[in-house]
Coordinates of N, CA and C in Angstrom, one line a residue:
M1 N 33.7 -13.1 -2.2 CA 34.0 -11.7 -1.2 C 32.9 -10.7 -2.8
R2 N 33.1 -11.3 -3.4 CA 33.2 -10.0 -4.8 C 31.7 -10.3 -4.6
T3 N 31.4 -11.7 -5.0 CA 30.0 -12.6 -5.3 C 28.7 -11.7 -4.0
L4 N 29.2 -11.5 -3.2 CA 28.3 -11.9 -1.3 C 28.2 -10.1 -1.8
C5 N 29.7 -9.0 -1.9 CA 29.0 -7.5 -2.5 C 28.1 -7.2 -3.1
I6 N 28.5 -8.3 -4.7 CA 27.0 -7.7 -6.1 C 25.4 -8.0 -4.9
M7 N 25.7 -9.6 -4.3 CA 24.5 -10.0 -4.2 C 23.5 -8.9 -2.7
F8 N 24.4 -8.3 -2.2 CA 24.2 -6.7 -1.3 C 23.4 -6.0 -1.9
F9 N 24.2 -5.6 -2.2 CA 23.8 -4.4 -4.0 C 22.9 -4.1 -4.2
C10 N 22.6 -5.6 -4.3 CA 20.8 -6.3 -5.3 C 20.0 -6.8 -5.0
L11 N 19.8 -6.6 -3.2 CA 18.9 -6.9 -2.3 C 19.5 -5.7 -1.9
L12 N 19.9 -4.8 -2.4 CA 19.9 -2.6 -1.2 C 18.6 -1.9 -2.2
S13 N 19.1 -2.4 -3.6 CA 18.3 -2.1 -5.2 C 16.6 -3.0 -4.7
V14 N 16.5 -3.8 -5.0 CA 14.5 -4.6 -4.9 C 14.3 -4.0 -4.1
A15 N 15.2 -3.2 -2.6 CA 13.5 -2.7 -1.1 C 13.9 -1.7 -1.7
L16 N 15.1 -0.6 -2.4 CA 14.6 0.3 -2.9 C 13.8 0.4 -3.6
V17 N 13.6 0.1 -4.6 CA 12.5 0.3 -5.3 C 11.2 -0.4 -5.1
V18 N 11.1 -1.2 -4.3 CA 9.5 -2.3 -3.2 C 8.8 -0.5 -2.8
Q19 N 10.2 0.2 -1.7 CA 10.2 0.9 -1.1 C 9.2 2.5 -1.9
A20 N 9.2 2.7 -3.0 CA 9.3 3.4 -3.9 C 7.9 3.4 -4.5
Q21 N 8.0 1.8 -4.6 CA 6.4 2.2 -5.2 C 5.3 2.3 -4.3
D22 N 5.5 1.5 -3.6 CA 4.6 2.2 -2.0 C 4.2 3.4 -1.8
S23 N 5.2 4.1 -1.8 CA 5.2 5.5 -1.6 C 3.9 6.6 -2.3
D24 N 4.6 5.6 -3.7 CA 4.0 6.2 -5.3 C 2.4 5.3 -4.5
S25 N 1.7 4.5 -4.5 CA 0.4 3.4 -3.9 C -0.6 4.4 -3.3
G26 N 0.4 4.7 -2.3 CA 0.1 6.2 -1.8 C -0.6 7.7 -1.7
K27 N 0.3 8.1 -2.4 CA -0.3 9.0 -3.4 C -1.5 8.6 -4.0
N28 N -1.2 7.5 -4.9 CA -1.7 7.5 -5.9 C -3.7 7.1 -4.9
T29 N -4.1 6.7 -4.3 CA -4.8 6.6 -3.5 C -5.7 8.2 -3.2
Y30 N -4.1 8.9 -2.4 CA -5.1 10.6 -1.9 C -5.8 11.5 -3.1
L31 N -5.0 11.0 -4.9 CA -5.1 11.0 -5.4 C -6.7 10.8 -5.9
V32 N -7.3 9.7 -5.8 CA -8.5 8.6 -5.4 C -9.7 9.1 -5.0
A33 N -8.5 9.5 -3.3 CA -9.8 9.5 -2.5 C -9.6 11.3 -2.5
E34 N -9.5 12.4 -3.2 CA -9.4 13.6 -3.9 C -10.4 14.0 -5.1
E35 N -10.8 12.7 -5.7 CA -11.4 12.6 -6.7 C -12.7 12.6 -6.3
A36 N -12.9 11.7 -5.3 CA -14.0 10.9 -4.5 C -14.3 12.0 -4.4
Y37 N -14.1 12.3 -3.4 CA -14.7 13.7 -3.4 C -15.3 14.6 -3.5
R38 N -14.6 15.2 -4.9 CA -15.1 16.0 -5.5 C -16.2 15.8 -6.8
D39 N -16.3 14.2 -6.6 CA -17.2 13.9 -7.3 C -18.7 13.3 -6.5
G40 N -18.7 13.4 -4.6 CA -19.7 13.1 -3.6 C -19.9 12.2 -3.2
Q41 N -18.7 11.8 -3.6 CA -18.6 10.7 -2.3 C -18.0 9.9 -1.9
F42 N -18.4 10.4 0.1 CA -17.7 11.0 0.9 C -17.5 9.8 1.4
K43 N -18.2 8.4 1.3 CA -17.6 7.4 2.3 C -16.8 6.9 1.6
K44 N -16.4 6.8 -0.2 CA -16.1 7.0 -0.3 C -13.8 6.3 -0.3
A45 N -14.2 8.0 -0.1 CA -13.1 8.6 0.0 C -13.3 8.5 1.7
I46 N -13.4 8.9 2.7 CA -13.7 8.8 3.7 C -12.8 7.0 3.8
R47 N -13.6 6.0 3.7 CA -12.9 5.0 3.1 C -11.6 4.2 2.6
L48 N -11.2 4.8 1.5 CA -9.8 5.2 0.8 C -9.0 5.7 1.6
L49 N -9.7 6.9 2.7 CA -8.1 7.5 3.4 C -7.9 7.7 4.8
E50 N -8.7 6.8 5.3 CA -8.5 5.7 6.8 C -7.4 4.9 6.8
Q51 N -8.1 3.8 5.3 CA -7.4 2.5 4.7 C -5.7 2.5 4.9
D52 N -5.2 3.9 4.3 CA -4.1 4.3 4.0 C -3.1 4.9 4.1
M53 N -3.3 5.2 5.1 CA -3.2 6.5 6.3 C -1.8 6.3 6.4
K54 N -1.3 5.6 7.1 CA -0.2 4.6 7.0 C 1.5 4.8 6.1
N55 N 0.8 4.5 4.9 CA 1.5 4.3 3.5 C 2.1 5.9 3.2
Y56 N 1.1 6.8 3.7 CA 1.4 8.0 3.9 C 2.8 9.4 3.5
D57 N 3.6 9.6 2.9 CA 5.1 9.9 3.4 C 4.7 11.3 4.0
H58 N 5.5 12.1 4.8 CA 5.1 13.0 6.2 C 4.6 13.9 6.2
I59 N 5.3 14.6 4.0 CA 3.9 16.0 4.0 C 2.6 15.9 3.0
L60 N 2.1 14.3 2.8 CA 1.2 13.8 2.5 C 0.3 14.3 4.0
V61 N 0.4 14.0 4.6 CA -0.2 13.2 6.2 C -1.1 14.3 6.7
P62 N -0.6 15.8 6.6 CA -1.9 16.5 6.8 C -2.9 17.2 6.2
N63 N -2.4 16.8 4.7 CA -3.5 17.1 3.3 C -4.6 16.0 4.0
A64 N -4.1 14.8 3.9 CA -5.2 13.5 4.4 C -6.2 13.7 5.1
C65 N -5.5 14.7 6.5 CA -6.4 14.9 7.0 C -7.1 15.5 6.8
R66 N -6.7 16.9 6.4 CA -7.2 18.2 5.7 C -8.8 17.2 4.9
L67 N -8.5 16.9 3.8 CA -9.0 16.3 3.1 C -10.7 15.2 4.0
L68 N -9.7 14.2 5.1 CA -10.2 13.6 6.0 C -11.3 14.4 6.6
A69 N -11.3 15.9 6.9 CA -12.3 16.5 8.3 C -13.0 16.8 7.1
L70 N -12.5 18.0 6.0 CA -14.0 17.5 5.0 C -15.0 17.1 4.7
C71 N -14.6 15.6 4.4 CA -15.9 14.1 4.5 C -16.7 14.4 5.9
Y72 N -15.6 14.3 6.8 CA -16.5 14.4 8.2 C -17.8 15.5 7.6
M73 N -17.1 16.5 7.5 CA -18.2 17.8 7.9 C -19.2 17.6 6.6
A74 N -19.2 17.1 5.9 CA -19.7 16.9 4.9 C -20.9 16.0 5.0
L75 N -20.6 15.0 5.7 CA -21.7 14.0 6.3 C -22.1 14.4 8.2
D76 N -22.1 15.6 8.1 CA -22.0 15.6 9.1 C -22.3 16.0 10.2
R77 N -20.8 14.7 10.5 CA -20.1 14.6 11.8 C -18.8 14.9 11.9
N78 N -19.9 16.4 12.5 CA -18.2 16.8 13.3 C -17.1 16.3 15.0
E79 N -18.5 15.3 15.3 CA -17.9 14.9 16.7 C -16.4 14.2 16.1
K80 N -16.2 14.2 14.5 CA -15.0 12.3 14.4 C -14.1 13.9 13.9

């Protein structure tokens, strides 16, 4: 029983570490997209934001949507 509990907590800790890394990678891609926007690389920023939108946490999603809208406006794609 003790071994089973230890294994359970080890697996739980591994799952939490993987989840934390996923949320960090989402934030990192947002920062890269933001930098691409500042550098005028709008298509690159759009590609990064669209491919990783599902990995953003609920706090970062509105900022990502705003940045995506700014990129589309810079490329005169107002319908998007």
